[in-house]
Coordinates of C-alpha atoms in Angstrom, one line a residue:
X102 CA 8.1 -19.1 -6.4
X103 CA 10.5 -16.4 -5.2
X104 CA 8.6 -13.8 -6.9
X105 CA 5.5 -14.9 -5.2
X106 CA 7.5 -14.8 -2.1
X107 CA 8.8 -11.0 -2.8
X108 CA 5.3 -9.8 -2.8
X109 CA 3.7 -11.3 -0.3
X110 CA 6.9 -10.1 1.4
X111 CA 6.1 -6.5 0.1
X112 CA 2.2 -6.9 1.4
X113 CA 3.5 -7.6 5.3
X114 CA 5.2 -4.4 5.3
X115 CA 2.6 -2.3 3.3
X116 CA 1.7 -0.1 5.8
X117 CA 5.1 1.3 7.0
X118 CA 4.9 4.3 5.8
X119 CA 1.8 5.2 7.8
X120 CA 2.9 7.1 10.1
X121 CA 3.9 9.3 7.6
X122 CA 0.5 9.6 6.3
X123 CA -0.1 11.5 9.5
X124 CA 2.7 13.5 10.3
X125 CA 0.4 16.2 9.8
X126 CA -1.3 15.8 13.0
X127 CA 2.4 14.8 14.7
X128 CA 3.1 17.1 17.7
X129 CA 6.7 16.3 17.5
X130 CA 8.5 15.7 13.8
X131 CA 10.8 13.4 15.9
X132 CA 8.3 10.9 16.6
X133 CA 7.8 10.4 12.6
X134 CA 11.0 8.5 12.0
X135 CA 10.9 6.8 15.5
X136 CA 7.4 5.5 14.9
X137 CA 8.4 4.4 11.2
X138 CA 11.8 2.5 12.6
X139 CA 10.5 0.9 15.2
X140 CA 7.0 0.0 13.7
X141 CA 9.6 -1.8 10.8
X142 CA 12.4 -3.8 13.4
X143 CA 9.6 -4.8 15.3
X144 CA 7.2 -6.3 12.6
X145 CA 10.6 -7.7 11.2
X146 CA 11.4 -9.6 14.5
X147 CA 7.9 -10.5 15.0
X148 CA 7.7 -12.6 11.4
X149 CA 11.4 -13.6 12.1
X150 CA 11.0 -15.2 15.2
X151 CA 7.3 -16.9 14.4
X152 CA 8.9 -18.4 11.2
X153 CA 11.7 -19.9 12.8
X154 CA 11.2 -20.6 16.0
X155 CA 8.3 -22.6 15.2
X156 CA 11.0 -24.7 13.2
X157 CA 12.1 -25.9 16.5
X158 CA 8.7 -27.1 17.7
X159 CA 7.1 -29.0 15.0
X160 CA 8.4 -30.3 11.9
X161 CA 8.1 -28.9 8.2
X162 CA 5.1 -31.2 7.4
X163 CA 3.6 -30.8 10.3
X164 CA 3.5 -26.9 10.1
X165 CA 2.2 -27.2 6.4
X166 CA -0.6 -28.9 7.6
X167 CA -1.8 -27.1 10.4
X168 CA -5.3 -24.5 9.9
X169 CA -5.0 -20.9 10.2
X170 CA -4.1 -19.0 12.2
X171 CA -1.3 -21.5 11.9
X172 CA 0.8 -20.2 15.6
X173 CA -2.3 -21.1 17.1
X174 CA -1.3 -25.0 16.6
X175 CA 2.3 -24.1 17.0
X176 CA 1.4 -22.8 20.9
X177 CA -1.3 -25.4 21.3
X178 CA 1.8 -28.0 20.9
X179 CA 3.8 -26.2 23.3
X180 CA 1.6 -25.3 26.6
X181 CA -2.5 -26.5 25.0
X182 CA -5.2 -25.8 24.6
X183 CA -4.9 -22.1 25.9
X184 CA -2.5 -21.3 23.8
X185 CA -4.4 -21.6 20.9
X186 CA -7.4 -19.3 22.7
X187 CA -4.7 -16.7 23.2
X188 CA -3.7 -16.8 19.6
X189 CA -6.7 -16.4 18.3
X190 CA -8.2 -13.9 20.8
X191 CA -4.7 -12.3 19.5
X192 CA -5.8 -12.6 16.1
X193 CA -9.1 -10.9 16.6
X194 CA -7.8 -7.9 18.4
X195 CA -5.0 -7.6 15.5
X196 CA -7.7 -7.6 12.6
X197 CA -10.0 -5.0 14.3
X198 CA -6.8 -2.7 14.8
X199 CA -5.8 -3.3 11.4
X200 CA -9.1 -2.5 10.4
X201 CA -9.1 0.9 12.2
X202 CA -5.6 1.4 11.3
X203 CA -6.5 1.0 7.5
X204 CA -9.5 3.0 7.3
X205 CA -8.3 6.1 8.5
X206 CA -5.0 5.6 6.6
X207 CA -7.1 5.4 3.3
X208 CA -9.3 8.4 4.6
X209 CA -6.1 10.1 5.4
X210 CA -4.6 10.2 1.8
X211 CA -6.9 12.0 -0.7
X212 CA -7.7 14.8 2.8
X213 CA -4.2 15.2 2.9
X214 CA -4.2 15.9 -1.3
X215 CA -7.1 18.0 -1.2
X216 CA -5.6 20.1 1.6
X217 CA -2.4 20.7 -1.1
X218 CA -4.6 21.1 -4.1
X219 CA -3.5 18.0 -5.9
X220 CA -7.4 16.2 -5.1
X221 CA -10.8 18.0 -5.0
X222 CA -11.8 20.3 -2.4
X223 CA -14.8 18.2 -1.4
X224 CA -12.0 15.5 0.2
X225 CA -10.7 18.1 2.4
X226 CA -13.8 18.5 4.9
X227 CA -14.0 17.7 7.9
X228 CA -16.3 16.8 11.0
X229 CA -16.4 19.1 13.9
X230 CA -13.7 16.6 15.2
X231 CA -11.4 17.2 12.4
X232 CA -12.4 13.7 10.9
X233 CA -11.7 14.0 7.1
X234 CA -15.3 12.8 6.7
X235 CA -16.2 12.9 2.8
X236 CA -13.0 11.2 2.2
X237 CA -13.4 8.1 4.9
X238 CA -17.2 7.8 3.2
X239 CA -15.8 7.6 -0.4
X240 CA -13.0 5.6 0.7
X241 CA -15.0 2.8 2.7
X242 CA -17.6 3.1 -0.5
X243 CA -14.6 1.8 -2.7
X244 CA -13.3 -0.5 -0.2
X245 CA -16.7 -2.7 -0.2
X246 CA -17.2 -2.2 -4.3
X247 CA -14.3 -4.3 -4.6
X248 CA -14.8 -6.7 -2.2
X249 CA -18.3 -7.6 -4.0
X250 CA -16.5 -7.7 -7.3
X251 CA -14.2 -10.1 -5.5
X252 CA -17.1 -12.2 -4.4
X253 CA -19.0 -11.9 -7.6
X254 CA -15.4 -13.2 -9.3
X255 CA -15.5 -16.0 -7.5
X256 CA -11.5 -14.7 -6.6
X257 CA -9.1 -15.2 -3.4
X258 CA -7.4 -12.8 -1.2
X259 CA -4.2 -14.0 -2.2
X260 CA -5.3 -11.8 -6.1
X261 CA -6.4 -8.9 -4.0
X262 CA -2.9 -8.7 -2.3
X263 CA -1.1 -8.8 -5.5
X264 CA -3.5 -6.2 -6.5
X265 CA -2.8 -4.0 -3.5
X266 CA 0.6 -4.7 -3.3
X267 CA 1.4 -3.7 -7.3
X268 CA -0.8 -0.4 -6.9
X269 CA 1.0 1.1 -3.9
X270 CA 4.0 -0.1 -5.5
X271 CA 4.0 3.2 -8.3
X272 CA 3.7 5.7 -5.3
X273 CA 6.7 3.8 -3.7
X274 CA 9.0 3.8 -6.8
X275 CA 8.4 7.3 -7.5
X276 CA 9.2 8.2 -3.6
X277 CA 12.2 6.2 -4.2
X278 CA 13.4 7.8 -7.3
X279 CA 12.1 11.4 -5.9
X280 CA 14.7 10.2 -3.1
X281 CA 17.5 9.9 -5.3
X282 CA 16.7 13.1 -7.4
X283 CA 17.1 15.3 -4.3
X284 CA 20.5 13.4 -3.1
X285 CA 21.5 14.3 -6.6
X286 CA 20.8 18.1 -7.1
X287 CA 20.9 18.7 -3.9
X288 CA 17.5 20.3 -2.6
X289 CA 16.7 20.2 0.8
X290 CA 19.8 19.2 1.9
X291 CA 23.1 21.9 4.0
X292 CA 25.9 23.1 2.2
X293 CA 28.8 20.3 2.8
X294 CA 25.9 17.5 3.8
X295 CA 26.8 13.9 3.1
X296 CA 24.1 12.5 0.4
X297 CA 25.9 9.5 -0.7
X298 CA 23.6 7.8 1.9
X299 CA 20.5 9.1 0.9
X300 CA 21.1 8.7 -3.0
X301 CA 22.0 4.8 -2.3
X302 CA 19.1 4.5 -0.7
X303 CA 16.8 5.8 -3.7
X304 CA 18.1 4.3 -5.9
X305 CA 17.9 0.8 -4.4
X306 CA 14.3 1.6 -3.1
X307 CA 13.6 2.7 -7.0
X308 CA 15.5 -1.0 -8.5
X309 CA 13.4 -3.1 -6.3
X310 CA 10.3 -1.5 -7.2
X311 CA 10.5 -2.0 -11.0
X312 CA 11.8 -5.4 -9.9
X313 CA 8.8 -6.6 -7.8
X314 CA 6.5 -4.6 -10.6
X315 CA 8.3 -7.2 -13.2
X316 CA 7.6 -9.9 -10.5
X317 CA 4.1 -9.1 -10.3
X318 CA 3.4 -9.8 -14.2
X319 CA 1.6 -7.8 -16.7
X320 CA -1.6 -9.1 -15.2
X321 CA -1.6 -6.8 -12.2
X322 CA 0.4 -4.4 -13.6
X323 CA -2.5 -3.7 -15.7
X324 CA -4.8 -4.2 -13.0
X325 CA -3.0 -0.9 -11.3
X326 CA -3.5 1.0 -14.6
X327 CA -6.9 0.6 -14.7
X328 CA -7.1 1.4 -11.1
X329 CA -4.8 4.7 -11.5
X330 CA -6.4 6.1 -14.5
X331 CA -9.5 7.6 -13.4
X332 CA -7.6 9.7 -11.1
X333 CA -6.7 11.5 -14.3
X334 CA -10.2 13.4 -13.8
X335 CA -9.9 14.0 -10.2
X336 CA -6.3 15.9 -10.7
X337 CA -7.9 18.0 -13.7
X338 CA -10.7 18.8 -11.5
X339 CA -8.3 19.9 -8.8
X340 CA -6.2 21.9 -11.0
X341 CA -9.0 24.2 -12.1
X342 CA -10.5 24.7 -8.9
X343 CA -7.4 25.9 -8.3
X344 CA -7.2 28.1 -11.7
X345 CA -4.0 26.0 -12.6
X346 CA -2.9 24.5 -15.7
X347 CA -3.6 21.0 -15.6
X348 CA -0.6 19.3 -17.3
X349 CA 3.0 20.0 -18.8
X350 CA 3.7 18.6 -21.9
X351 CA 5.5 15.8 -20.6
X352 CA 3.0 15.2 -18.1
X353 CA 0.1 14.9 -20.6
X354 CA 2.1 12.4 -22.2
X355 CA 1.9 10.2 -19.2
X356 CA -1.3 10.5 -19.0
X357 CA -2.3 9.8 -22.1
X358 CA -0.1 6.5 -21.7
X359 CA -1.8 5.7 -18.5
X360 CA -5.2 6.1 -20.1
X361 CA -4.2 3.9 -22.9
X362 CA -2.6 1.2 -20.7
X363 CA -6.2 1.2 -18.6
X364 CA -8.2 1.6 -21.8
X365 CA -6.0 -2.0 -23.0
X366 CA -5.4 -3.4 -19.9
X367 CA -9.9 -3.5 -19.9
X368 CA -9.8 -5.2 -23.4
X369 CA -8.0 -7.9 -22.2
X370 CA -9.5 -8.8 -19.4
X371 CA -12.8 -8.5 -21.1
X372 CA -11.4 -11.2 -24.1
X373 CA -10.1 -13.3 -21.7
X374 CA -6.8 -12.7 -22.3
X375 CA -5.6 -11.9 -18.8
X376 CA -7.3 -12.3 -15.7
X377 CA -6.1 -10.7 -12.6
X378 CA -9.3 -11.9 -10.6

């Protein structure tokens, strides 16, 4: 139960880091880090205050029973019927945003990695309005594949979460740990610059990664490997557009790992074995 409740935990806050994604198109670095702090404290009160404050209003069975969106009962108890229509007009304008928010953010990702070489040139064009265009196409394309295959499985959202949640969980412990390995040597940081701070702060970020990866279960920790491993060909392809080498030693050994994980993670699912869906 607590891991379950770690990774939904993780899910709320996927997202976080978005306004990273575009700090490319940021007129002022400054507004990065406020957008990031703020966008965090405030969905942290938010949740903190609906989950206890409703504690006050209606008791635990009652709150376990009511339909989602469940605050729509919890206001409906406190002024009526309106409260509920607010809620879920709330709710509406909340799941288009995210929607909009979402899309682009995807779009954003692979245009950003074709602009540094480390994706395809194709996923760097753009629209006449700068709108990374090839990349939101192929991006929404994948989005609705899996949704079908999570119709056809006859699966829940609650297996596409832990799905989403263990994949963006490998870019977040290798931020973490890429954290850490500056505070350690050093780079980008002043002569005399404290980086006890900054190498706590890696570290920890890198711990509870691998933790909520263990959390997750091998299931969906597959699940990401099979995901991951096809970008294998989109790197190479990016590498000799860009008349690079495409891996170090060590870094075809990963690869080769991840393409084995994927190639055993399919086997099992297809026996039966494990079934993330």
């Amino acid at each position: 139960q607590v891991k379950s409740t770690m990774l939904v935990t993780l899910w709320v806050f996927i997202g976080i880091e978005g306004a990273s994604v575009f700090s490319g198109r940021a007129e002022r670095r400054k507004d990065i880090a406020t957008a990031t702090v703020l966008g965090f404290f405030t969905c942290l009160a938010l949740y903190a205050l609906v989950s206890l404050l409703s504690l006050g209003i209606l008791s635990q069975p009652e709150l376990a029973a009511l339909k989602n969106p469940s605050m729509a009962g919890v206001l409906e108890a406190v002024v009526g019927p309106w409260g509920a229509i607010l809620i879920n007009i709330a709710l509406v304008v909340s799941v288009v945003g995210a929607f909009l928010s979402w899309t682009l953010l995807a779009a954003e990702i692979p245009h950003v990695a074709a602009k540094d070489g480390t994706m395809p040139k194709f996923f760097g064009r753009e629209s006449d309005r700068g709108v990374p265009s090839t990349s939101l196409l192929i991006t929404n394309l994948l989005v609705q594949a899996f949704l079908l295959i999570t119709l056809f499985a006859q699966s829940t959202y609650q297996a596409l979460f832990y799905i989403a949640s263990v994949a963006i969980l490998v870019p977040y412990i290798f931020s973490g740990a890429y954290a850490a390995k500056l505070a350690l040597t050093g780079e980008s940081y002043a002569s005399g610059e404290q980086r006890a701070g900054p190498l706590f702060a890696g570290l920890l970020a890198t711990v509870y990664g691998l933790w909520l990866v263990y959390a997750a279960g091998p299931a969906y920790l597959f699940m990401a490997a099979i995901l991951y491993a096809p970008g294998i060909i989109f790197y190479i392809w990016a590498r000799r557009e860009a008349g690079e080498k495409s891996f170090t030693l060590i870094e075809a050994l990963v690869a080769a790992a991840l393409v084995a994980a994927s190639v055993a993670a399919a086997y099992l699912i297809w026996n039966g074995s494990i079934s993330p869906l």
